[in-house]
Tab-separated table of C-alpha atoms and ligand atoms in Angstrom:
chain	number	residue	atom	x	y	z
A	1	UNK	CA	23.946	103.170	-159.433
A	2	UNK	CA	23.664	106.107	-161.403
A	3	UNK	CA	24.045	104.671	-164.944
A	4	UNK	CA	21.347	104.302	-166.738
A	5	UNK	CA	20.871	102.515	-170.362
A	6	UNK	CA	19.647	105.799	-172.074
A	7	UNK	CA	21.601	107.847	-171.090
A	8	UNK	CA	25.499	108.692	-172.664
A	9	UNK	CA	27.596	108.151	-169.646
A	10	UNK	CA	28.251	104.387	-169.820
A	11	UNK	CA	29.341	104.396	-173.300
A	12	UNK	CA	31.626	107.394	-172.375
A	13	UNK	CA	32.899	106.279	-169.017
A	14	UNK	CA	34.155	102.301	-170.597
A	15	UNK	CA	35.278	104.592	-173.458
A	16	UNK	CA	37.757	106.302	-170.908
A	17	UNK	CA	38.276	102.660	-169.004
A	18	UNK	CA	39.547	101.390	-171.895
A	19	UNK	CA	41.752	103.618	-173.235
A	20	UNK	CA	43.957	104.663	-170.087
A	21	UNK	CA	45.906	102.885	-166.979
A	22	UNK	CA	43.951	102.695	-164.378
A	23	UNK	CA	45.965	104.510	-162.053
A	24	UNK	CA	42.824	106.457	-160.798
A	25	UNK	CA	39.662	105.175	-160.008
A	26	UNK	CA	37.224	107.732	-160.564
A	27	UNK	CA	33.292	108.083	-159.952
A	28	UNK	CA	31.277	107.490	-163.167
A	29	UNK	CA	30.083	110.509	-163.795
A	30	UNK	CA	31.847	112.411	-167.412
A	31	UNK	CA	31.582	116.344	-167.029
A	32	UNK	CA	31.023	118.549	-170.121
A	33	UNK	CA	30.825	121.762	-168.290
A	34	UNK	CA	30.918	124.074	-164.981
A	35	UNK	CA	30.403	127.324	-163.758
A	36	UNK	CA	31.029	128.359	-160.107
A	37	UNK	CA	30.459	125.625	-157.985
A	38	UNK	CA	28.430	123.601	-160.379
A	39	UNK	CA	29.236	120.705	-162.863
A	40	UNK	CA	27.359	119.731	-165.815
A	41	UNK	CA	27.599	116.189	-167.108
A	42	UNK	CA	27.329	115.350	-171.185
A	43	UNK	CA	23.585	113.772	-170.099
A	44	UNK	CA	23.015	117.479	-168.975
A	45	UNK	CA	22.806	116.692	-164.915
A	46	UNK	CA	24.115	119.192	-162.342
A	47	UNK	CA	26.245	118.354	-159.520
A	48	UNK	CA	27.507	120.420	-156.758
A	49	UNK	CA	31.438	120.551	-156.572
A	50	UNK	CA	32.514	119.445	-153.526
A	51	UNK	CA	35.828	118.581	-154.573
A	52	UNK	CA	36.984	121.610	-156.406
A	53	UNK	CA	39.924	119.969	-158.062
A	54	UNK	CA	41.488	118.734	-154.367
A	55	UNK	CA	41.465	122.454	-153.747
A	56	UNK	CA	42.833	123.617	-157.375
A	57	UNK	CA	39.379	125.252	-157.683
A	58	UNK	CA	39.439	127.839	-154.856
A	59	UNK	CA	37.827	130.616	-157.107
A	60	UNK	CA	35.221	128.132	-158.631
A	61	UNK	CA	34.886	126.557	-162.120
A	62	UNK	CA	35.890	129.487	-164.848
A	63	UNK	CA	36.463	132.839	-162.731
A	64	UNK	CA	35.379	135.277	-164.910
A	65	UNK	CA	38.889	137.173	-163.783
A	66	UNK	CA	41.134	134.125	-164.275
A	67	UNK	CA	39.136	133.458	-167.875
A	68	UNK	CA	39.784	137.137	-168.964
A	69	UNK	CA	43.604	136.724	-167.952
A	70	UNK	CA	43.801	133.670	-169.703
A	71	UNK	CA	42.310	134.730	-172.858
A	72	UNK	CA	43.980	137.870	-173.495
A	73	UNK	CA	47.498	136.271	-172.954
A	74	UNK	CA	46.619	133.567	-175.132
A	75	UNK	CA	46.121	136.084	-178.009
A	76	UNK	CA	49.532	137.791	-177.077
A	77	UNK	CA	52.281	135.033	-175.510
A	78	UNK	CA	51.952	131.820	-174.331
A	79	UNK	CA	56.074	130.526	-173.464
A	80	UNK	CA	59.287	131.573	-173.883
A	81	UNK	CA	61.109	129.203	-171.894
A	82	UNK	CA	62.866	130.702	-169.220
A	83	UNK	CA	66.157	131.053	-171.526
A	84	UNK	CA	63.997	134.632	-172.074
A	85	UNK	CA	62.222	137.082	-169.850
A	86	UNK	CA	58.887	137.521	-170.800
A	87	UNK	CA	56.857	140.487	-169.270
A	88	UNK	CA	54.638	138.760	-167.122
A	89	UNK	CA	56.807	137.398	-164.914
A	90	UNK	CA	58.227	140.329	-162.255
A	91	UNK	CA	54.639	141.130	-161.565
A	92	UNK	CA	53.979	137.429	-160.390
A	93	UNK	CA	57.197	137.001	-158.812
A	94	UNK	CA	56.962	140.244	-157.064
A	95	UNK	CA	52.888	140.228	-156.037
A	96	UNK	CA	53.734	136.587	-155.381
A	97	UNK	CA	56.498	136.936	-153.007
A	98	UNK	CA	54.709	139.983	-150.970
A	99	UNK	CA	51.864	137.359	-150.315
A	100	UNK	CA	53.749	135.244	-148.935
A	101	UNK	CA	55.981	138.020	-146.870
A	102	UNK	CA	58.943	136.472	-148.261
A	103	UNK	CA	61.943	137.831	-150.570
A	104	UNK	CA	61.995	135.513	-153.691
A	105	UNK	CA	59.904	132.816	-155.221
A	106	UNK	CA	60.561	129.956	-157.965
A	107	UNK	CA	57.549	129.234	-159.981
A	108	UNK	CA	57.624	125.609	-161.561
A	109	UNK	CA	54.221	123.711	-162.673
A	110	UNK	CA	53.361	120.524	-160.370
A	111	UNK	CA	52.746	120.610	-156.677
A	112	UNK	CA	54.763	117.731	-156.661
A	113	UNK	CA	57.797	119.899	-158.824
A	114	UNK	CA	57.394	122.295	-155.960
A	115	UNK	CA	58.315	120.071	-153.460
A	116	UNK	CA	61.339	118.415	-155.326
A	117	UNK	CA	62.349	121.904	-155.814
A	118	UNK	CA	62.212	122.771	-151.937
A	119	UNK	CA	63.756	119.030	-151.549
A	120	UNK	CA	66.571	120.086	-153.780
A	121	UNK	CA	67.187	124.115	-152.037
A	122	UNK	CA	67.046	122.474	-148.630
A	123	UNK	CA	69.753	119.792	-149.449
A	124	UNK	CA	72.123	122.676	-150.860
A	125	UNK	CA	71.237	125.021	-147.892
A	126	UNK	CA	72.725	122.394	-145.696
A	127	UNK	CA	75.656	121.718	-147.529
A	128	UNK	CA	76.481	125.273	-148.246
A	129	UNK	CA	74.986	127.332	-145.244
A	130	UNK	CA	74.939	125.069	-142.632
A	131	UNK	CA	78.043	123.218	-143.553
A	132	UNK	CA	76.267	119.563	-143.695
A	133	UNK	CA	79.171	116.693	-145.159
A	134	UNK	CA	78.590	116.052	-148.504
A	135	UNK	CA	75.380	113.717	-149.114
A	136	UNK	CA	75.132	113.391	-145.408
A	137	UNK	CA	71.775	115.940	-145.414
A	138	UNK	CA	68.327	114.371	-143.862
A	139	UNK	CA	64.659	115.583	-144.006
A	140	UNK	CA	62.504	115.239	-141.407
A	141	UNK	CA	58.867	114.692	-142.691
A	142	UNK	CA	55.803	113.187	-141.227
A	143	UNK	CA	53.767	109.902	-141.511
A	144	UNK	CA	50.464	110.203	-143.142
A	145	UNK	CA	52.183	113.023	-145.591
A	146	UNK	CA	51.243	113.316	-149.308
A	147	UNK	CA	53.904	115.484	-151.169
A	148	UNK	CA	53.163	114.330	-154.677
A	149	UNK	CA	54.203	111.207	-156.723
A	150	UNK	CA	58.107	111.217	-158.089
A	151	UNK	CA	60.149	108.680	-157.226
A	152	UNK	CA	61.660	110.591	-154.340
A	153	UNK	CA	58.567	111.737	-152.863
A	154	UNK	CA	56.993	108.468	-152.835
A	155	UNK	CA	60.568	107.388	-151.149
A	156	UNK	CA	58.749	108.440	-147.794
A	157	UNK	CA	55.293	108.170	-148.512
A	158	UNK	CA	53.669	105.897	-145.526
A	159	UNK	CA	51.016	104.599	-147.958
A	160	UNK	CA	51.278	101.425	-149.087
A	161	UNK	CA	49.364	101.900	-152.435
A	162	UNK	CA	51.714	104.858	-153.153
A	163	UNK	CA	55.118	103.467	-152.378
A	164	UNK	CA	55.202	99.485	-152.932
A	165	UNK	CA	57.210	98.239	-156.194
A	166	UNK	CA	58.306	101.516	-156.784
A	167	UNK	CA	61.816	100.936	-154.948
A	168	UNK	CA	64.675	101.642	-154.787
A	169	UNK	CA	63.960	104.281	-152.658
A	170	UNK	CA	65.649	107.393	-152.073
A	171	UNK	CA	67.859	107.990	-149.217
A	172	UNK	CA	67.955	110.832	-146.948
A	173	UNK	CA	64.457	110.849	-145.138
A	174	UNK	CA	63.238	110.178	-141.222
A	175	UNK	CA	59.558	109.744	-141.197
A	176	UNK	CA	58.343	110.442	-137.332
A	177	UNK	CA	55.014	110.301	-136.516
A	178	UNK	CA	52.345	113.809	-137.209
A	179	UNK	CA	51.944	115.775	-134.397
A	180	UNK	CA	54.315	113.985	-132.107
A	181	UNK	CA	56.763	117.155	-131.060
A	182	UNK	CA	59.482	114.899	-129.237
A	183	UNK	CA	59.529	112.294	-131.460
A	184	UNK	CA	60.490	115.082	-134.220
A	185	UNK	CA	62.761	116.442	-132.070
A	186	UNK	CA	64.669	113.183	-131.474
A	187	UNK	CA	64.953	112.921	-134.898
A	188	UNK	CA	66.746	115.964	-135.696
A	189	UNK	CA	70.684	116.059	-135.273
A	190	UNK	CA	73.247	117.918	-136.612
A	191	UNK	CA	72.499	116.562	-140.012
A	192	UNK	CA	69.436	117.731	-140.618
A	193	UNK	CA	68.374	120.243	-143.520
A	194	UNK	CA	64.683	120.516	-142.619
A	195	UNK	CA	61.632	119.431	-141.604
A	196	UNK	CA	59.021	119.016	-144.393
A	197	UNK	CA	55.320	118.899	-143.321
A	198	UNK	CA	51.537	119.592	-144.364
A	199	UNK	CA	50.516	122.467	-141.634
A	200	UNK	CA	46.995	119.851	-142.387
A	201	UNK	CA	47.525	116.860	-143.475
A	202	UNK	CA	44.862	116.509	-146.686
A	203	UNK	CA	44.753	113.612	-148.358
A	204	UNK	CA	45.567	111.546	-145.287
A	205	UNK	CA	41.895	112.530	-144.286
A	206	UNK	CA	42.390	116.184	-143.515
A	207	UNK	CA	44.301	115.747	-139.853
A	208	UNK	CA	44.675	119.034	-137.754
A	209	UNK	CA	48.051	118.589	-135.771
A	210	UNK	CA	47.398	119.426	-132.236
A	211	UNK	CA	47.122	122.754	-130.976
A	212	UNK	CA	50.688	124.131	-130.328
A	213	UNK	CA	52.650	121.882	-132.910
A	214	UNK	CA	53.246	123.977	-135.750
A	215	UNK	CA	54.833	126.645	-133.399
A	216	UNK	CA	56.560	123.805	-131.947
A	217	UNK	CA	57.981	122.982	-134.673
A	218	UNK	CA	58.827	126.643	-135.648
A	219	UNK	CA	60.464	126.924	-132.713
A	220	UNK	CA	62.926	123.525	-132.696
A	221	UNK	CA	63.562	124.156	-136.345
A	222	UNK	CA	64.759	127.734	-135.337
A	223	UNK	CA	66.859	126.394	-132.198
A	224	UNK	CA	68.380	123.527	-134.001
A	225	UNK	CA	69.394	125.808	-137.188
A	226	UNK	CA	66.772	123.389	-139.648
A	227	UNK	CA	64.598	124.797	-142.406
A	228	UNK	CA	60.931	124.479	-142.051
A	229	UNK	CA	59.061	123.606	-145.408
A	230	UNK	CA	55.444	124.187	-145.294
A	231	UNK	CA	53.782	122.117	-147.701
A	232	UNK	CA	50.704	124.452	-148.614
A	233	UNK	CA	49.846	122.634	-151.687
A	234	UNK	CA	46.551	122.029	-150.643
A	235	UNK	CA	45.552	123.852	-147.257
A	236	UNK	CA	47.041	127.081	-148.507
A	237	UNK	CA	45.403	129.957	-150.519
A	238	UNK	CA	42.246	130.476	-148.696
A	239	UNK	CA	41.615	126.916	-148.216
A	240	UNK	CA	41.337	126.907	-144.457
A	241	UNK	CA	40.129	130.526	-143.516
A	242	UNK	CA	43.511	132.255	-143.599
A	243	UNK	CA	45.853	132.930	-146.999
A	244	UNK	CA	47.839	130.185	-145.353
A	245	UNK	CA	47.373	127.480	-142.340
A	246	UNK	CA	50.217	128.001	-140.968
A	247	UNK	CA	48.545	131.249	-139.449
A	248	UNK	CA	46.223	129.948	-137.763
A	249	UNK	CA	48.870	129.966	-134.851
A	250	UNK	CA	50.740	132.816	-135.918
A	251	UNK	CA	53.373	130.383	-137.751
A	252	UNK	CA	55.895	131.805	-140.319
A	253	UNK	CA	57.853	128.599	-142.014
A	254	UNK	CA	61.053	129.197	-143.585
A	255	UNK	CA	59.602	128.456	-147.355
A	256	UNK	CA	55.774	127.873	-148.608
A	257	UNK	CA	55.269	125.252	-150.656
A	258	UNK	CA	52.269	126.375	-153.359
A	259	UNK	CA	50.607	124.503	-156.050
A	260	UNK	CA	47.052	123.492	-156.761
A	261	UNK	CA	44.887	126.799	-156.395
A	262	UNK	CA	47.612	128.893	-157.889
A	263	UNK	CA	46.790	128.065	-161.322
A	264	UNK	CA	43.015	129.215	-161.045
A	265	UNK	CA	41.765	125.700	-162.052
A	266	UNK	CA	43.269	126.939	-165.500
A	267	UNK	CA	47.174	126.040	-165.638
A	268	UNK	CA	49.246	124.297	-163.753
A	269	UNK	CA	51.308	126.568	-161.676
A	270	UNK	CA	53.315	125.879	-158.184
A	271	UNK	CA	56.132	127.708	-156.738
A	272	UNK	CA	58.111	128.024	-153.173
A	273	UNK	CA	58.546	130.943	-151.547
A	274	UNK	CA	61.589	131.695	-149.399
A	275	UNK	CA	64.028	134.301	-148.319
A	276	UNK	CA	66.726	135.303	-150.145
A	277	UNK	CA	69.189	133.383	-147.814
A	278	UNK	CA	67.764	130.204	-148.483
A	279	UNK	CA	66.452	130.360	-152.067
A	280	UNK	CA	69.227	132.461	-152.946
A	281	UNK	CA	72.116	128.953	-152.859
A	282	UNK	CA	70.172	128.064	-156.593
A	283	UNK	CA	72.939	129.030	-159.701
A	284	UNK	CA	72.196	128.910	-163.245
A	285	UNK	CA	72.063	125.958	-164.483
A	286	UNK	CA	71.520	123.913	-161.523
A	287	UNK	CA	67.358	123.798	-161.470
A	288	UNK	CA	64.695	124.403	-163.866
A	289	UNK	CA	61.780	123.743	-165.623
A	290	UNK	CA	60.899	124.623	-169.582
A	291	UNK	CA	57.533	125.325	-168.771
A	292	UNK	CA	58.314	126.508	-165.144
A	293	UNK	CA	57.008	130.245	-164.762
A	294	UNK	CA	55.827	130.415	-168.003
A	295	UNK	CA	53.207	133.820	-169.688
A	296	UNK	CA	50.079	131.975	-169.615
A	297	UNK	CA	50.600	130.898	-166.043
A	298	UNK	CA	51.700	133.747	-164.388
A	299	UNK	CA	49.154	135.983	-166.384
A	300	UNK	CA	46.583	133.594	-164.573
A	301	UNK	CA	48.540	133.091	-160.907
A	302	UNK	CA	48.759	136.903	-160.813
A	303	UNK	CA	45.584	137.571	-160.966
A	304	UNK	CA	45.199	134.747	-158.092
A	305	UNK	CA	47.440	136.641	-155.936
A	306	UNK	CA	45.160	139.312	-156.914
A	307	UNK	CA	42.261	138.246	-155.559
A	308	UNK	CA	44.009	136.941	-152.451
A	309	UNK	CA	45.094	139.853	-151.882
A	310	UNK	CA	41.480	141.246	-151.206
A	311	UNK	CA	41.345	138.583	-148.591
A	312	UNK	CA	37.713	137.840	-149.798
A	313	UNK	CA	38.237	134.305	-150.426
A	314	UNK	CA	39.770	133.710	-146.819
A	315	UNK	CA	36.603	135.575	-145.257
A	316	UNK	CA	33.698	133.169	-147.127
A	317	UNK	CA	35.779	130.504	-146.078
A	318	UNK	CA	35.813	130.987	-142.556
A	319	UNK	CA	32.058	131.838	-142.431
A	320	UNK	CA	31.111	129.514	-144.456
A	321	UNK	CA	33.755	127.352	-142.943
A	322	UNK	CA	31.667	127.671	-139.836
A	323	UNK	CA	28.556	126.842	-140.948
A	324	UNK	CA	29.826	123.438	-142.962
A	325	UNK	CA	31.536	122.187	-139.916
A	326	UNK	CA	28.374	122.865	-137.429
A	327	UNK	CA	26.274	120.927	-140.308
A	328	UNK	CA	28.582	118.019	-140.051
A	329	UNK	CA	29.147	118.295	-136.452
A	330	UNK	CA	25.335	117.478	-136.517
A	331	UNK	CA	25.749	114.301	-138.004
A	332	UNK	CA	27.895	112.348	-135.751
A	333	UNK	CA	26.450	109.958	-134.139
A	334	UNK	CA	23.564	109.643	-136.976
A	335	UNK	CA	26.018	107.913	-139.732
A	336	UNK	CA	29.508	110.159	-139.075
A	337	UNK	CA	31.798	108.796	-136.649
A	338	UNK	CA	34.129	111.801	-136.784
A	339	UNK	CA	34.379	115.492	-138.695
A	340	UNK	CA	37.976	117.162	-139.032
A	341	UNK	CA	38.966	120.483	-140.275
A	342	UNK	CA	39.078	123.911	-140.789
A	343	UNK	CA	37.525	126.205	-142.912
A	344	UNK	CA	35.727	124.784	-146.339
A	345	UNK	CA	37.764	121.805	-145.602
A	346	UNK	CA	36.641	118.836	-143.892
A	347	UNK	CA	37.501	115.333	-143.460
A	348	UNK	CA	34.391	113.295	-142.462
A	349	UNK	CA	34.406	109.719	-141.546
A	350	UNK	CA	31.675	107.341	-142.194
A	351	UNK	CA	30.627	105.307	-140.129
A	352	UNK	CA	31.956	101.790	-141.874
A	353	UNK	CA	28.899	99.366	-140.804
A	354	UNK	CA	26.656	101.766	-143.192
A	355	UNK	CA	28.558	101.935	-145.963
A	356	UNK	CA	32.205	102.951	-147.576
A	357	UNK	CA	33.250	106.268	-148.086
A	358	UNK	CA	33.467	105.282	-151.891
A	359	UNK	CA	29.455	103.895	-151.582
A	360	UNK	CA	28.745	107.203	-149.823
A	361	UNK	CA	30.244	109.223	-153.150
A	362	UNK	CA	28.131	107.314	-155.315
A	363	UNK	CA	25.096	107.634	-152.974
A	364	UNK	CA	25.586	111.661	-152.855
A	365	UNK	CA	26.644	112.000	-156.529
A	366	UNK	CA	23.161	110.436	-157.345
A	367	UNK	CA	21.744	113.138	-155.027
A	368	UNK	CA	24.157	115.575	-157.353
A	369	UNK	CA	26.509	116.044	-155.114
A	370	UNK	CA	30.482	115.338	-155.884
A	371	UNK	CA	32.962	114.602	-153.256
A	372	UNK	CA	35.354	111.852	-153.613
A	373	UNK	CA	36.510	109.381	-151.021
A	374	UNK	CA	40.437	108.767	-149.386
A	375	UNK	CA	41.514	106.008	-147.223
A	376	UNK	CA	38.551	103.692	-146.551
A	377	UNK	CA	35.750	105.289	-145.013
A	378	UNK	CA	36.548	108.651	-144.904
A	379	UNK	CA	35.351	111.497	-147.371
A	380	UNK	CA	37.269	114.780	-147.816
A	381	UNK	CA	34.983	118.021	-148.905
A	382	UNK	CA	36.480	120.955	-150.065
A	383	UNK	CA	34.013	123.097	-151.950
A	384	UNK	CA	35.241	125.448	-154.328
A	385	UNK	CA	35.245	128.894	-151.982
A	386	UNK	CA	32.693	130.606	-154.164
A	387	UNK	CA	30.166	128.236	-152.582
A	388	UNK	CA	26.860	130.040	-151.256
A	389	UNK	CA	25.338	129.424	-147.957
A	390	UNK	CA	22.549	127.601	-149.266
A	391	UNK	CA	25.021	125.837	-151.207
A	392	UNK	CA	26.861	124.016	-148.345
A	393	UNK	CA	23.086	123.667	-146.637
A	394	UNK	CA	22.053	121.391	-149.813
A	395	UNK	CA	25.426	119.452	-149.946
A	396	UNK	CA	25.124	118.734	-146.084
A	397	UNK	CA	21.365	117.677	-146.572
A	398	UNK	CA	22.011	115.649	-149.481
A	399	UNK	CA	24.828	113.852	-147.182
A	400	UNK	CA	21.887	113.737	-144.126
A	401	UNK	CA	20.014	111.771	-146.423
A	402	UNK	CA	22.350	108.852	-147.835
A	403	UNK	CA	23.171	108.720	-144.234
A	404	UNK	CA	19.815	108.490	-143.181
A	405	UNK	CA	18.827	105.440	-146.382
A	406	UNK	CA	21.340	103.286	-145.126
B	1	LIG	C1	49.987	118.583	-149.795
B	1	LIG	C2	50.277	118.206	-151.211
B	1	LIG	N1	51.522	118.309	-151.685
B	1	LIG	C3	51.827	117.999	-152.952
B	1	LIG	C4	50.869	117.513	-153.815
B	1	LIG	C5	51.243	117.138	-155.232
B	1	LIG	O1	50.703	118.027	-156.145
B	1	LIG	P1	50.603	117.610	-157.711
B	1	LIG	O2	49.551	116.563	-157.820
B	1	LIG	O3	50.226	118.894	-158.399
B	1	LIG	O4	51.960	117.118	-158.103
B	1	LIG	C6	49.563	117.368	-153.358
B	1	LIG	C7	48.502	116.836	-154.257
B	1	LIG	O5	47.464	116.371	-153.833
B	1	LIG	C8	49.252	117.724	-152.025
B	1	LIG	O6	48.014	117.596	-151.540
């Protein structure tokens, strides 16, 4: 274990057991401060970030860009609720938008606000495009998915630990399984507003779909008149290599989901991103969000278009991408029974007669290393993309050897 009587941490980490639900089980390890790809702790020990926030820390801890926008809208306008126009907001919307090569975007706050909001489009797209019956609109979405934690979401959430005793459940979802073209096409009828799905599946373990199912499903959803919702909470924004996964195979979905990353590991900020014929059904009054597109986050998502845009952050993470995955790729068979991924993203799965994935966080967060464990025995590491070479070289030593102790 890494506690140790002299030291602060104990105290601190019961302190924070006690006082909140324990609706996360974190490691024990309380951080005081971080630069780059580094963590300090409040008993002054470093640990590499191999986390990054679940991929809300693309640009590292404290950007010195992302600071700097943050601070000098601080000092000038922080919200104005959306009953105003501030002056921040065009330049997001618009720099935004022409990311994402689409015509209009809605910024809200959560990634899981995002995808109620693309929930919400899709449902009146169907109704008042494609001429669905009243409440007769389905989604199609995938097992395995993670689309955030409201009641709805959760309504078709395969995971036990996420959905049970939080019923009733909402109607108006077909869960088929990942990957599995036919079975998603025997699933969509006449019905159907659109198919909602991770272009990776993250927290499921990070799961690539098979080569030649996203444009599969591009191209059913465009035969069968369906919206296709790309859930790029997570793999998006440089994540995998490419601004977004879904181009990995040339793939344009009909809106990007976006969360996480967006707000610089500052704010939260999500939005979707659509064209105008699908985003454009929304009337006053009929969504919102008081803190939805607010100064302070758009001053800070701009400037993470911004450095997007210089398509920087998608280069280091397909080199160093590269260079992770042929690290890991080296240790299966000497504790890893399987590496999945792309980019600075990879699911890794221990192999379970050493040790769980939540004994091989502790083990590597000793070593100073912080990744955190999903599902069993499986680890996901997503280093913030600021991340040197040597960088990933020490995290996949440090992994070699708790491997290598069991
Ligand atoms: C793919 C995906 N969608 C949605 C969400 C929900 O985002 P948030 O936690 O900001 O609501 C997550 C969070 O992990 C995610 O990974």
């Amino acid at each position: 274990m890494i506690v140790d009587d002299m030291l602060r941490t104990p105290a601190a980490v019961a302190d924070a057991e006690r006082w909140t639900a324990h609706n996360y089980h974190p490691l024990p390890v309380v951080i005081s401060s971080a630069e780059g790809a580094w963590l300090t702790d409040i008993d002054g020990r470093r640990y590499l970030d191999c986390l990054a926030g679940y991929s809300a820390l693309n640009f590292g801890h404290r950007h010195p860009t992302l600071i700097a926008a943050a601070h000098a809208q601080l000092d000038r306008l922080t919200l104005t609720s959306r009953a105003f126009i501030h002056d921040q907001f065009a330049d997001f919307c618009r720099e935004l938008a022409t990311l994402c090569g689409k015509e209009l975007v809605l910024p809200m706050n959560t990634g899981a606000e995002a995808v109620e909001t693309a929930i919400k489009v899709a449902r009146k797209w169907a109704y008042r495009v494609k001429g669905v019956p009243a409440d007769q609109a389905n989604i199609v979405v995938a097992e395995g998915n993670f689309h955030g934690r409201t009641t709805t979401i959760i309504s078709f959430s395969t995971d036990s630990d996420a959905r049970d005793d939080f019923g009733p459940y909402t109607p108006g979802f077909r869960v088929v399984p990942y990957g599995d073209l036919a079975a998603l096409a025997a699933a969509v009828d006449e019905n159907t507003a659109a198919v909602l799905l991770e272009p990776i599946q993250g927290e499921q373990g990070v799961v690539v779909p098979p080569a030649g199912y996203l444009p599969g499903v591009r191209e059913l959803c465009t035969d069968r008149n369906v919206l296709f919702l790309a859930d790029e909470i997570q793999s998006g924004l440089g994540r995998t290599g490419e601004t977004f996964a879904c181009q990995a195979e040339g793939v344009v979905p009909d809106m990007y989901l976006l969360g996480k990353a967006l707000g610089g590991g500052i704010v939260p900020v999500s939005a979707v991103a659509a064209d105008r014929d699908v985003l454009g059904v929304l009337r006053p009054g009929e969504h919102g969000s008081t803190f939805g597109g607010n100064p302070l986050a758009c001053a800070v998502a701009t400037e993470v278009v911004r450095l997007l845009a210089t398509g920087e952050f998608q280069r280091r993470s397909a080199e160093l991408g590269e260079r992770l995955h042929a690290g890991l790729h080296a240790l299966v068979g000497k504790g890893l029974v399987a590496v999945r991924g792309r980019g600075l993203w990879a699911g890794i799965d221990i192999d379970p007669a050493l040790m769980t994935g939540r004994q091989a966080c502790e083990r590597l967060a000793e070593r100073g290393v912080l990744a955190k464990d999903t599902h069993g025995s499986t680890i996901r590491l997503a280093p913030p993309l600021v991340v040197t070479a040597e960088e990933i070289d020490h995290a996949v030593a440090q992994l070699a050897a708790v491997l290598a102790s069991a």
